[in-house]
Amino acid sequence: MKKPECFKTSVGGQALMEGIMMRGPEQICCAVRKPDGTIETKLEPTPKHKGLARLPLIRGVVSMAESLVLGYRYILYSAQVSMGEEYDETADESAFEKWVGERFGKKAEDLILAAAAVIGGLGAVLIFTVLPTLLVGGVGSFIELGRWPRVILEALLKVGIFLGYMVLISRMKEIHRVFEYHGAEHKTIACYEAGEELTVENIRKYTRFHPRCGTSFLILILIVSVFLYSVLPWSSVGLRVLFKLLLLPVVMGISYELLKWCGRTDSFLSMLVRQPGLWVQRLTVFEPDDSMIEVAIAAVTPVLPENREDGRW
């Protein structure tokens, strides 16, 4: 399998329903395959981070929240377009959201939608953070367990729940296709990093795995949380859960910095750190067909900087 050259790009994306969103330094492009076979694209400016949002550790939390909000909106967009419907931003709003928009304006409505996306995403994260602790606490009420057996059991449950969830959703037909588009996104970015022309033939030969993937970010969050939470007290399950929730932004911040570091170096240590994420990508990234690669090309082409160096990671 041909490997990319040392150039690492900040251009990244997200797989959607019959489509892909690509994010460049200045533009975001979403490309979706319509039922008639044509590809519809949507362009908007890339959000800019200023001040505290650019500081190490803090930028990881900001990036996570922003990804949840943008991902939520583009999934709604791709779902409608892929079914042949005209995109309507209000089609999936609740009555409360519409009332807020009419009463207080578009900005307030956007805040409600953003809050819904963040809360929904954090809900999934909390399942992997809180549920293992509650399960271990339940076991501890019947069986006498020491501190480190509890830490190890909690870590095993956390990893098991996460991997089990990934296996189950990957078996769903619609999600499997999304994961194939995920592969098209990775292969296209790898081809661009290698400096080759973005054609279906060129892209097809590249690997579907990529070290700067969202899956790798989630795995880093999982690993960092295991080590960081291991020092928390087990005197009270409720207190431990509270401490874990309070430390969640710290976990995200550290994980993001690790992801950036792993994406910029090919040292032996960085390869060890990113390897678990590459392994788990076998559950979330599948080989695409040529039509999916065409969508990836349509999504990435408008967001590529004129000067490659402007898009360096």
PDB file of C-alpha atoms in Angstrom:
ATOM      1  CA  MET A   1       0.000   0.000   0.000  1.00  0.00           C
ATOM      2  CA  LYS A   2       1.386   3.377  -1.010  1.00  0.00           C
ATOM      3  CA  LYS A   3       2.018   5.750   1.901  1.00  0.00           C
ATOM      4  CA  PRO A   4       1.657   9.534   1.894  1.00  0.00           C
ATOM      5  CA  GLU A   5       4.696  11.770   1.916  1.00  0.00           C
ATOM      6  CA  CYS A   6       5.665  13.775   4.978  1.00  0.00           C
ATOM      7  CA  PHE A   7       3.330  16.701   4.147  1.00  0.00           C
ATOM      8  CA  LYS A   8       0.519  16.800   6.726  1.00  0.00           C
ATOM      9  CA  THR A   9      -2.531  18.850   5.833  1.00  0.00           C
ATOM     10  CA  SER A  10      -5.028  20.503   8.151  1.00  0.00           C
ATOM     11  CA  VAL A  11      -7.768  19.749   5.627  1.00  0.00           C
ATOM     12  CA  GLY A  12     -10.147  17.242   7.172  1.00  0.00           C
ATOM     13  CA  GLY A  13     -13.692  16.078   6.902  1.00  0.00           C
ATOM     14  CA  GLN A  14     -16.658  14.081   8.055  1.00  0.00           C
ATOM     15  CA  ALA A  15     -18.654  11.325   6.394  1.00  0.00           C
ATOM     16  CA  LEU A  16     -22.386  11.980   6.029  1.00  0.00           C
ATOM     17  CA  MET A  17     -25.481  10.328   4.604  1.00  0.00           C
ATOM     18  CA  GLU A  18     -24.476   9.742   0.957  1.00  0.00           C
ATOM     19  CA  GLY A  19     -21.982  12.555   1.241  1.00  0.00           C
ATOM     20  CA  ILE A  20     -18.874  14.100   2.756  1.00  0.00           C
ATOM     21  CA  MET A  21     -18.067  17.405   4.415  1.00  0.00           C
ATOM     22  CA  MET A  22     -14.546  18.737   3.886  1.00  0.00           C
ATOM     23  CA  ARG A  23     -13.073  21.571   5.918  1.00  0.00           C
ATOM     24  CA  GLY A  24     -10.201  23.706   4.681  1.00  0.00           C
ATOM     25  CA  PRO A  25      -8.438  26.771   6.096  1.00  0.00           C
ATOM     26  CA  GLU A  26     -10.965  29.186   4.564  1.00  0.00           C
ATOM     27  CA  GLN A  27     -13.936  27.188   3.286  1.00  0.00           C
ATOM     28  CA  ILE A  28     -16.144  24.249   4.262  1.00  0.00           C
ATOM     29  CA  CYS A  29     -17.741  22.250   1.471  1.00  0.00           C
ATOM     30  CA  CYS A  30     -20.432  19.613   1.820  1.00  0.00           C
ATOM     31  CA  ALA A  31     -21.033  17.341  -1.186  1.00  0.00           C
ATOM     32  CA  VAL A  32     -24.002  14.956  -1.287  1.00  0.00           C
ATOM     33  CA  ARG A  33     -25.061  12.438  -3.915  1.00  0.00           C
ATOM     34  CA  LYS A  34     -28.687  13.029  -4.921  1.00  0.00           C
ATOM     35  CA  PRO A  35     -31.077  10.216  -5.989  1.00  0.00           C
ATOM     36  CA  ASP A  36     -30.696  11.256  -9.650  1.00  0.00           C
ATOM     37  CA  GLY A  37     -26.943  10.622  -9.437  1.00  0.00           C
ATOM     38  CA  THR A  38     -25.826  14.252  -9.468  1.00  0.00           C
ATOM     39  CA  ILE A  39     -23.747  15.784  -6.677  1.00  0.00           C
ATOM     40  CA  GLU A  40     -24.996  18.818  -4.779  1.00  0.00           C
ATOM     41  CA  THR A  41     -22.451  20.995  -2.969  1.00  0.00           C
ATOM     42  CA  LYS A  42     -22.791  23.630  -0.292  1.00  0.00           C
ATOM     43  CA  LEU A  43     -20.045  26.111   0.645  1.00  0.00           C
ATOM     44  CA  GLU A  44     -19.631  28.269   3.734  1.00  0.00           C
ATOM     45  CA  PRO A  45     -16.709  30.032   5.455  1.00  0.00           C
ATOM     46  CA  THR A  46     -14.647  28.096   7.985  1.00  0.00           C
ATOM     47  CA  PRO A  47     -15.204  29.397  11.539  1.00  0.00           C
ATOM     48  CA  LYS A  48     -12.188  31.281  12.881  1.00  0.00           C
ATOM     49  CA  HIS A  49     -10.872  30.818  16.403  1.00  0.00           C
ATOM     50  CA  LYS A  50      -9.600  33.818  18.324  1.00  0.00           C
ATOM     51  CA  GLY A  51      -8.151  34.578  21.724  1.00  0.00           C
ATOM     52  CA  LEU A  52      -8.520  31.857  24.358  1.00  0.00           C
ATOM     53  CA  ALA A  53     -10.021  29.427  21.830  1.00  0.00           C
ATOM     54  CA  ARG A  54      -6.558  29.065  20.230  1.00  0.00           C
ATOM     55  CA  LEU A  55      -4.710  28.189  23.422  1.00  0.00           C
ATOM     56  CA  PRO A  56      -3.465  24.614  23.982  1.00  0.00           C
ATOM     57  CA  LEU A  57      -5.919  22.397  25.904  1.00  0.00           C
ATOM     58  CA  ILE A  58      -8.737  24.933  25.497  1.00  0.00           C
ATOM     59  CA  ARG A  59      -8.686  24.585  21.701  1.00  0.00           C
ATOM     60  CA  GLY A  60      -9.390  20.865  22.049  1.00  0.00           C
ATOM     61  CA  VAL A  61     -12.651  21.504  23.914  1.00  0.00           C
ATOM     62  CA  VAL A  62     -13.630  24.217  21.424  1.00  0.00           C
ATOM     63  CA  SER A  63     -12.834  21.910  18.498  1.00  0.00           C
ATOM     64  CA  MET A  64     -14.922  19.088  19.974  1.00  0.00           C
ATOM     65  CA  ALA A  65     -17.945  21.332  20.572  1.00  0.00           C
ATOM     66  CA  GLU A  66     -17.639  22.923  17.129  1.00  0.00           C
ATOM     67  CA  SER A  67     -17.386  19.517  15.436  1.00  0.00           C
ATOM     68  CA  LEU A  68     -20.567  18.375  17.176  1.00  0.00           C
ATOM     69  CA  VAL A  69     -22.491  21.463  16.068  1.00  0.00           C
ATOM     70  CA  LEU A  70     -21.271  21.426  12.453  1.00  0.00           C
ATOM     71  CA  GLY A  71     -21.650  17.665  12.218  1.00  0.00           C
ATOM     72  CA  TYR A  72     -25.242  17.873  13.451  1.00  0.00           C
ATOM     73  CA  ARG A  73     -26.159  20.492  10.862  1.00  0.00           C
ATOM     74  CA  TYR A  74     -24.473  18.764   7.936  1.00  0.00           C
ATOM     75  CA  ILE A  75     -26.003  15.405   8.785  1.00  0.00           C
ATOM     76  CA  LEU A  76     -29.454  17.019   8.624  1.00  0.00           C
ATOM     77  CA  TYR A  77     -28.494  18.627   5.331  1.00  0.00           C
ATOM     78  CA  SER A  78     -27.156  15.417   3.794  1.00  0.00           C
ATOM     79  CA  ALA A  79     -30.165  13.375   4.957  1.00  0.00           C
ATOM     80  CA  GLN A  80     -32.593  15.690   3.177  1.00  0.00           C
ATOM     81  CA  VAL A  81     -30.552  16.121  -0.007  1.00  0.00           C
ATOM     82  CA  SER A  82     -29.794  12.385  -0.340  1.00  0.00           C
ATOM     83  CA  MET A  83     -33.535  11.670  -0.231  1.00  0.00           C
ATOM     84  CA  GLY A  84     -34.196  14.143  -3.048  1.00  0.00           C
ATOM     85  CA  GLU A  85     -35.711  16.838  -0.864  1.00  0.00           C
ATOM     86  CA  GLU A  86     -34.957  20.542  -1.006  1.00  0.00           C
ATOM     87  CA  TYR A  87     -32.942  21.435   2.088  1.00  0.00           C
ATOM     88  CA  ASP A  88     -34.981  23.285   4.674  1.00  0.00           C
ATOM     89  CA  GLU A  89     -33.097  24.429   7.774  1.00  0.00           C
ATOM     90  CA  THR A  90     -36.328  24.515   9.776  1.00  0.00           C
ATOM     91  CA  ALA A  91     -37.562  21.042   8.795  1.00  0.00           C
ATOM     92  CA  ASP A  92     -36.004  19.341  11.811  1.00  0.00           C
ATOM     93  CA  GLU A  93     -36.618  22.100  14.347  1.00  0.00           C
ATOM     94  CA  SER A  94     -38.843  21.551  17.324  1.00  0.00           C
ATOM     95  CA  ALA A  95     -41.788  23.868  18.016  1.00  0.00           C
ATOM     96  CA  PHE A  96     -39.718  25.427  20.818  1.00  0.00           C
ATOM     97  CA  GLU A  97     -36.811  26.163  18.473  1.00  0.00           C
ATOM     98  CA  LYS A  98     -39.148  27.784  15.932  1.00  0.00           C
ATOM     99  CA  TRP A  99     -40.762  29.852  18.685  1.00  0.00           C
ATOM    100  CA  VAL A 100     -37.334  31.050  19.850  1.00  0.00           C
ATOM    101  CA  GLY A 101     -36.404  31.997  16.280  1.00  0.00           C
ATOM    102  CA  GLU A 102     -39.609  33.975  15.772  1.00  0.00           C
ATOM    103  CA  ARG A 103     -39.452  35.667  19.182  1.00  0.00           C
ATOM    104  CA  PHE A 104     -35.735  36.400  19.594  1.00  0.00           C
ATOM    105  CA  GLY A 105     -34.245  36.089  16.108  1.00  0.00           C
ATOM    106  CA  LYS A 106     -31.939  33.783  14.159  1.00  0.00           C
ATOM    107  CA  LYS A 107     -28.953  34.048  16.532  1.00  0.00           C
ATOM    108  CA  ALA A 108     -30.959  32.801  19.499  1.00  0.00           C
ATOM    109  CA  GLU A 109     -32.330  29.963  17.369  1.00  0.00           C
ATOM    110  CA  ASP A 110     -28.793  29.005  16.325  1.00  0.00           C
ATOM    111  CA  LEU A 111     -27.770  28.902  19.986  1.00  0.00           C
ATOM    112  CA  ILE A 112     -30.610  26.481  20.733  1.00  0.00           C
ATOM    113  CA  LEU A 113     -29.624  24.232  17.815  1.00  0.00           C
ATOM    114  CA  ALA A 114     -25.979  24.351  18.885  1.00  0.00           C
ATOM    115  CA  ALA A 115     -26.910  23.454  22.455  1.00  0.00           C
ATOM    116  CA  ALA A 116     -28.988  20.522  21.207  1.00  0.00           C
ATOM    117  CA  ALA A 117     -26.062  19.222  19.136  1.00  0.00           C
ATOM    118  CA  VAL A 118     -23.557  19.556  21.983  1.00  0.00           C
ATOM    119  CA  ILE A 119     -25.859  17.965  24.550  1.00  0.00           C
ATOM    120  CA  GLY A 120     -26.609  15.086  22.178  1.00  0.00           C
ATOM    121  CA  GLY A 121     -22.930  14.467  21.511  1.00  0.00           C
ATOM    122  CA  LEU A 122     -21.948  14.759  25.146  1.00  0.00           C
ATOM    123  CA  GLY A 123     -24.732  12.324  26.025  1.00  0.00           C
ATOM    124  CA  ALA A 124     -22.947   9.643  24.005  1.00  0.00           C
ATOM    125  CA  VAL A 125     -19.626  10.511  25.641  1.00  0.00           C
ATOM    126  CA  LEU A 126     -21.175  10.349  29.098  1.00  0.00           C
ATOM    127  CA  ILE A 127     -22.429   6.812  28.462  1.00  0.00           C
ATOM    128  CA  PHE A 128     -18.821   5.681  28.106  1.00  0.00           C
ATOM    129  CA  THR A 129     -17.719   7.835  31.038  1.00  0.00           C
ATOM    130  CA  VAL A 130     -20.441   7.361  33.644  1.00  0.00           C
ATOM    131  CA  LEU A 131     -21.953   3.935  32.886  1.00  0.00           C
ATOM    132  CA  PRO A 132     -18.761   1.908  33.595  1.00  0.00           C
ATOM    133  CA  THR A 133     -18.394   3.640  36.976  1.00  0.00           C
ATOM    134  CA  LEU A 134     -21.984   2.870  37.921  1.00  0.00           C
ATOM    135  CA  LEU A 135     -21.563  -0.764  36.867  1.00  0.00           C
ATOM    136  CA  VAL A 136     -18.356  -1.179  38.876  1.00  0.00           C
ATOM    137  CA  GLY A 137     -20.024   0.518  41.838  1.00  0.00           C
ATOM    138  CA  GLY A 138     -22.876  -1.979  41.562  1.00  0.00           C
ATOM    139  CA  VAL A 139     -20.476  -4.920  41.449  1.00  0.00           C
ATOM    140  CA  GLY A 140     -18.574  -3.479  44.414  1.00  0.00           C
ATOM    141  CA  SER A 141     -21.716  -3.514  46.516  1.00  0.00           C
ATOM    142  CA  PHE A 142     -21.858  -7.318  46.183  1.00  0.00           C
ATOM    143  CA  ILE A 143     -18.180  -8.262  45.881  1.00  0.00           C
ATOM    144  CA  GLU A 144     -15.329  -6.741  47.881  1.00  0.00           C
ATOM    145  CA  LEU A 145     -12.981  -5.083  45.387  1.00  0.00           C
ATOM    146  CA  GLY A 146      -9.808  -3.137  46.061  1.00  0.00           C
ATOM    147  CA  ARG A 147      -8.966   0.171  44.437  1.00  0.00           C
ATOM    148  CA  TRP A 148      -6.921  -1.106  41.498  1.00  0.00           C
ATOM    149  CA  PRO A 149      -9.236  -4.013  40.634  1.00  0.00           C
ATOM    150  CA  ARG A 150     -12.002  -1.404  40.382  1.00  0.00           C
ATOM    151  CA  VAL A 151      -9.853   0.837  38.170  1.00  0.00           C
ATOM    152  CA  ILE A 152      -8.973  -2.060  35.859  1.00  0.00           C
ATOM    153  CA  LEU A 153     -12.557  -3.357  35.685  1.00  0.00           C
ATOM    154  CA  GLU A 154     -13.857   0.139  34.926  1.00  0.00           C
ATOM    155  CA  ALA A 155     -11.298   0.547  32.121  1.00  0.00           C
ATOM    156  CA  LEU A 156     -12.183  -2.838  30.610  1.00  0.00           C
ATOM    157  CA  LEU A 157     -15.894  -2.043  30.732  1.00  0.00           C
ATOM    158  CA  LYS A 158     -15.319   1.357  29.139  1.00  0.00           C
ATOM    159  CA  VAL A 159     -13.347  -0.123  26.250  1.00  0.00           C
ATOM    160  CA  GLY A 160     -15.780  -3.028  25.901  1.00  0.00           C
ATOM    161  CA  ILE A 161     -18.849  -0.780  25.755  1.00  0.00           C
ATOM    162  CA  PHE A 162     -17.200   1.493  23.192  1.00  0.00           C
ATOM    163  CA  LEU A 163     -16.025  -1.321  20.910  1.00  0.00           C
ATOM    164  CA  GLY A 164     -19.327  -3.170  21.245  1.00  0.00           C
ATOM    165  CA  TYR A 165     -21.195  -0.028  20.247  1.00  0.00           C
ATOM    166  CA  MET A 166     -18.956   0.458  17.207  1.00  0.00           C
ATOM    167  CA  VAL A 167     -19.403  -3.150  16.092  1.00  0.00           C
ATOM    168  CA  LEU A 168     -23.190  -2.960  16.414  1.00  0.00           C
ATOM    169  CA  ILE A 169     -23.669   0.284  14.484  1.00  0.00           C
ATOM    170  CA  SER A 170     -21.233  -0.781  11.748  1.00  0.00           C
ATOM    171  CA  ARG A 171     -23.628  -3.660  10.965  1.00  0.00           C
ATOM    172  CA  MET A 172     -26.443  -1.236  10.144  1.00  0.00           C
ATOM    173  CA  LYS A 173     -26.733  -0.819   6.370  1.00  0.00           C
ATOM    174  CA  GLU A 174     -27.040   2.991   6.439  1.00  0.00           C
ATOM    175  CA  ILE A 175     -24.166   3.434   8.890  1.00  0.00           C
ATOM    176  CA  HIS A 176     -22.001   0.991   6.928  1.00  0.00           C
ATOM    177  CA  ARG A 177     -22.399   3.239   3.869  1.00  0.00           C
ATOM    178  CA  VAL A 178     -21.471   6.276   5.961  1.00  0.00           C
ATOM    179  CA  PHE A 179     -18.315   4.430   7.039  1.00  0.00           C
ATOM    180  CA  GLU A 180     -17.546   3.725   3.366  1.00  0.00           C
ATOM    181  CA  TYR A 181     -17.762   7.454   2.675  1.00  0.00           C
ATOM    182  CA  HIS A 182     -15.429   7.819   5.664  1.00  0.00           C
ATOM    183  CA  GLY A 183     -12.941   5.691   3.742  1.00  0.00           C
ATOM    184  CA  ALA A 184     -13.339   7.879   0.654  1.00  0.00           C
ATOM    185  CA  GLU A 185     -12.595  10.955   2.767  1.00  0.00           C
ATOM    186  CA  HIS A 186      -9.392   9.435   4.187  1.00  0.00           C
ATOM    187  CA  LYS A 187      -8.111   8.119   0.864  1.00  0.00           C
ATOM    188  CA  THR A 188      -8.707  11.467  -0.840  1.00  0.00           C
ATOM    189  CA  ILE A 189      -6.829  13.399   1.839  1.00  0.00           C
ATOM    190  CA  ALA A 190      -3.965  10.870   1.681  1.00  0.00           C
ATOM    191  CA  CYS A 191      -3.743  11.370  -2.086  1.00  0.00           C
ATOM    192  CA  TYR A 192      -3.663  15.153  -1.642  1.00  0.00           C
ATOM    193  CA  GLU A 193      -0.945  14.872   1.021  1.00  0.00           C
ATOM    194  CA  ALA A 194       1.097  12.760  -1.372  1.00  0.00           C
ATOM    195  CA  GLY A 195       0.932  15.552  -3.958  1.00  0.00           C
ATOM    196  CA  GLU A 196      -0.882  13.524  -6.617  1.00  0.00           C
ATOM    197  CA  GLU A 197      -3.696  14.712  -8.847  1.00  0.00           C
ATOM    198  CA  LEU A 198      -7.091  14.033  -7.300  1.00  0.00           C
ATOM    199  CA  THR A 199      -8.547  11.439  -9.645  1.00  0.00           C
ATOM    200  CA  VAL A 200     -10.524   8.314  -8.815  1.00  0.00           C
ATOM    201  CA  GLU A 201      -7.696   6.128 -10.110  1.00  0.00           C
ATOM    202  CA  ASN A 202      -5.039   7.869  -8.010  1.00  0.00           C
ATOM    203  CA  ILE A 203      -7.137   8.015  -4.849  1.00  0.00           C
ATOM    204  CA  ARG A 204      -8.226   4.386  -4.997  1.00  0.00           C
ATOM    205  CA  LYS A 205      -4.678   3.075  -4.325  1.00  0.00           C
ATOM    206  CA  TYR A 206      -4.221   4.911  -1.005  1.00  0.00           C
ATOM    207  CA  THR A 207      -4.909   3.509   2.448  1.00  0.00           C
ATOM    208  CA  ARG A 208      -8.285   4.126   4.078  1.00  0.00           C
ATOM    209  CA  PHE A 209      -6.681   4.632   7.505  1.00  0.00           C
ATOM    210  CA  HIS A 210      -5.559   8.066   8.677  1.00  0.00           C
ATOM    211  CA  PRO A 211      -3.878   9.094  11.967  1.00  0.00           C
ATOM    212  CA  ARG A 212      -5.790  12.390  12.294  1.00  0.00           C
ATOM    213  CA  CYS A 213      -9.215  10.780  12.244  1.00  0.00           C
ATOM    214  CA  GLY A 214     -12.133  11.492  14.561  1.00  0.00           C
ATOM    215  CA  THR A 215     -12.089   7.833  15.562  1.00  0.00           C
ATOM    216  CA  SER A 216      -8.481   8.206  16.686  1.00  0.00           C
ATOM    217  CA  PHE A 217      -9.505  11.278  18.683  1.00  0.00           C
ATOM    218  CA  LEU A 218     -12.203   9.273  20.484  1.00  0.00           C
ATOM    219  CA  ILE A 219      -9.744   6.474  21.246  1.00  0.00           C
ATOM    220  CA  LEU A 220      -7.266   8.979  22.655  1.00  0.00           C
ATOM    221  CA  ILE A 221     -10.042  10.391  24.849  1.00  0.00           C
ATOM    222  CA  LEU A 222     -10.731   6.841  26.032  1.00  0.00           C
ATOM    223  CA  ILE A 223      -7.057   6.114  26.790  1.00  0.00           C
ATOM    224  CA  VAL A 224      -6.331   9.465  28.447  1.00  0.00           C
ATOM    225  CA  SER A 225      -9.459   9.151  30.587  1.00  0.00           C
ATOM    226  CA  VAL A 226      -8.400   5.707  31.821  1.00  0.00           C
ATOM    227  CA  PHE A 227      -5.069   7.072  33.084  1.00  0.00           C
ATOM    228  CA  LEU A 228      -6.396  10.383  34.384  1.00  0.00           C
ATOM    229  CA  TYR A 229      -9.425   8.894  36.150  1.00  0.00           C
ATOM    230  CA  SER A 230      -7.336   6.169  37.769  1.00  0.00           C
ATOM    231  CA  VAL A 231      -6.224   8.646  40.464  1.00  0.00           C
ATOM    232  CA  LEU A 232      -9.778   9.632  41.414  1.00  0.00           C
ATOM    233  CA  PRO A 233     -11.186   8.325  44.713  1.00  0.00           C
ATOM    234  CA  TRP A 234     -13.565   5.363  44.939  1.00  0.00           C
ATOM    235  CA  SER A 235     -14.901   6.353  48.375  1.00  0.00           C
ATOM    236  CA  SER A 236     -18.172   7.410  46.723  1.00  0.00           C
ATOM    237  CA  VAL A 237     -19.488   6.419  43.297  1.00  0.00           C
ATOM    238  CA  GLY A 238     -21.415   9.680  43.045  1.00  0.00           C
ATOM    239  CA  LEU A 239     -18.335  11.730  43.925  1.00  0.00           C
ATOM    240  CA  ARG A 240     -16.220   9.819  41.418  1.00  0.00           C
ATOM    241  CA  VAL A 241     -18.784  10.460  38.666  1.00  0.00           C
ATOM    242  CA  LEU A 242     -18.814  14.165  39.545  1.00  0.00           C
ATOM    243  CA  PHE A 243     -15.012  14.385  39.386  1.00  0.00           C
ATOM    244  CA  LYS A 244     -15.019  12.576  36.020  1.00  0.00           C
ATOM    245  CA  LEU A 245     -17.520  15.024  34.563  1.00  0.00           C
ATOM    246  CA  LEU A 246     -15.511  17.983  35.832  1.00  0.00           C
ATOM    247  CA  LEU A 247     -12.311  16.544  34.318  1.00  0.00           C
ATOM    248  CA  LEU A 248     -13.913  15.731  30.942  1.00  0.00           C
ATOM    249  CA  PRO A 249     -12.815  19.042  29.335  1.00  0.00           C
ATOM    250  CA  VAL A 250      -9.260  18.368  30.562  1.00  0.00           C
ATOM    251  CA  VAL A 251      -9.371  14.893  29.001  1.00  0.00           C
ATOM    252  CA  MET A 252     -10.569  16.368  25.685  1.00  0.00           C
ATOM    253  CA  GLY A 253      -7.893  19.050  25.763  1.00  0.00           C
ATOM    254  CA  ILE A 254      -5.052  16.607  26.419  1.00  0.00           C
ATOM    255  CA  SER A 255      -6.366  14.164  23.792  1.00  0.00           C
ATOM    256  CA  TYR A 256      -6.543  16.904  21.162  1.00  0.00           C
ATOM    257  CA  GLU A 257      -2.957  17.978  21.829  1.00  0.00           C
ATOM    258  CA  LEU A 258      -1.827  14.358  21.535  1.00  0.00           C
ATOM    259  CA  LEU A 259      -3.700  14.024  18.245  1.00  0.00           C
ATOM    260  CA  LYS A 260      -2.002  17.146  16.856  1.00  0.00           C
ATOM    261  CA  TRP A 261       1.400  15.917  18.006  1.00  0.00           C
ATOM    262  CA  CYS A 262       0.872  12.465  16.488  1.00  0.00           C
ATOM    263  CA  GLY A 263      -0.234  14.083  13.243  1.00  0.00           C
ATOM    264  CA  ARG A 264       2.934  16.172  12.970  1.00  0.00           C
ATOM    265  CA  THR A 265       5.594  13.572  13.691  1.00  0.00           C
ATOM    266  CA  ASP A 266       6.368  10.040  12.610  1.00  0.00           C
ATOM    267  CA  SER A 267       8.529   9.184  15.604  1.00  0.00           C
ATOM    268  CA  PHE A 268       8.365   5.717  17.133  1.00  0.00           C
ATOM    269  CA  LEU A 269       6.569   7.065  20.216  1.00  0.00           C
ATOM    270  CA  SER A 270       3.916   8.895  18.180  1.00  0.00           C
ATOM    271  CA  MET A 271       3.332   5.742  16.127  1.00  0.00           C
ATOM    272  CA  LEU A 272       2.711   3.804  19.347  1.00  0.00           C
ATOM    273  CA  VAL A 273       0.245   6.430  20.599  1.00  0.00           C
ATOM    274  CA  ARG A 274      -1.772   6.542  17.384  1.00  0.00           C
ATOM    275  CA  GLN A 275      -1.778   2.800  16.705  1.00  0.00           C
ATOM    276  CA  PRO A 276      -4.885   1.993  18.838  1.00  0.00           C
ATOM    277  CA  GLY A 277      -6.870   4.566  16.860  1.00  0.00           C
ATOM    278  CA  LEU A 278      -5.732   3.028  13.562  1.00  0.00           C
ATOM    279  CA  TRP A 279      -6.795  -0.412  14.810  1.00  0.00           C
ATOM    280  CA  VAL A 280     -10.271   0.794  15.772  1.00  0.00           C
ATOM    281  CA  GLN A 281     -10.668   2.517  12.397  1.00  0.00           C
ATOM    282  CA  ARG A 282     -11.179  -0.993  11.022  1.00  0.00           C
ATOM    283  CA  LEU A 283     -14.639  -0.707  12.602  1.00  0.00           C
ATOM    284  CA  THR A 284     -15.441   2.812  11.352  1.00  0.00           C
ATOM    285  CA  VAL A 285     -13.635   3.167   8.005  1.00  0.00           C
ATOM    286  CA  PHE A 286     -14.428   0.861   5.073  1.00  0.00           C
ATOM    287  CA  GLU A 287     -13.339   0.696   1.434  1.00  0.00           C
ATOM    288  CA  PRO A 288     -15.441   3.032  -0.743  1.00  0.00           C
ATOM    289  CA  ASP A 289     -16.640   2.526  -4.286  1.00  0.00           C
ATOM    290  CA  ASP A 290     -15.700   4.890  -7.105  1.00  0.00           C
ATOM    291  CA  SER A 291     -18.915   6.923  -6.829  1.00  0.00           C
ATOM    292  CA  MET A 292     -18.061   7.731  -3.202  1.00  0.00           C
ATOM    293  CA  ILE A 293     -14.569   8.841  -4.178  1.00  0.00           C
ATOM    294  CA  GLU A 294     -16.152  11.180  -6.751  1.00  0.00           C
ATOM    295  CA  VAL A 295     -18.175  12.785  -3.946  1.00  0.00           C
ATOM    296  CA  ALA A 296     -15.005  13.172  -1.871  1.00  0.00           C
ATOM    297  CA  ILE A 297     -13.260  14.925  -4.777  1.00  0.00           C
ATOM    298  CA  ALA A 298     -16.238  17.263  -5.208  1.00  0.00           C
ATOM    299  CA  ALA A 299     -16.138  18.084  -1.483  1.00  0.00           C
ATOM    300  CA  VAL A 300     -12.400  18.658  -1.107  1.00  0.00           C
ATOM    301  CA  THR A 301     -11.572  20.533  -4.311  1.00  0.00           C
ATOM    302  CA  PRO A 302     -13.246  23.863  -3.351  1.00  0.00           C
ATOM    303  CA  VAL A 303     -11.598  23.980   0.095  1.00  0.00           C
ATOM    304  CA  LEU A 304      -7.983  23.339  -0.897  1.00  0.00           C
ATOM    305  CA  PRO A 305      -5.744  26.395  -0.382  1.00  0.00           C
ATOM    306  CA  GLU A 306      -4.011  27.863  -3.413  1.00  0.00           C
ATOM    307  CA  ASN A 307      -0.715  27.565  -1.559  1.00  0.00           C
ATOM    308  CA  ARG A 308      -0.291  24.087  -0.056  1.00  0.00           C
ATOM    309  CA  GLU A 309       1.728  25.508   2.831  1.00  0.00           C
ATOM    310  CA  ASP A 310      -1.309  27.503   3.989  1.00  0.00           C
ATOM    311  CA  GLY A 311      -2.993  24.196   4.727  1.00  0.00           C
ATOM    312  CA  ARG A 312      -0.148  22.551   6.609  1.00  0.00           C
ATOM    313  CA  TRP A 313      -1.197  20.821   9.860  1.00  0.00           C
TER     314      TRP A 313
END
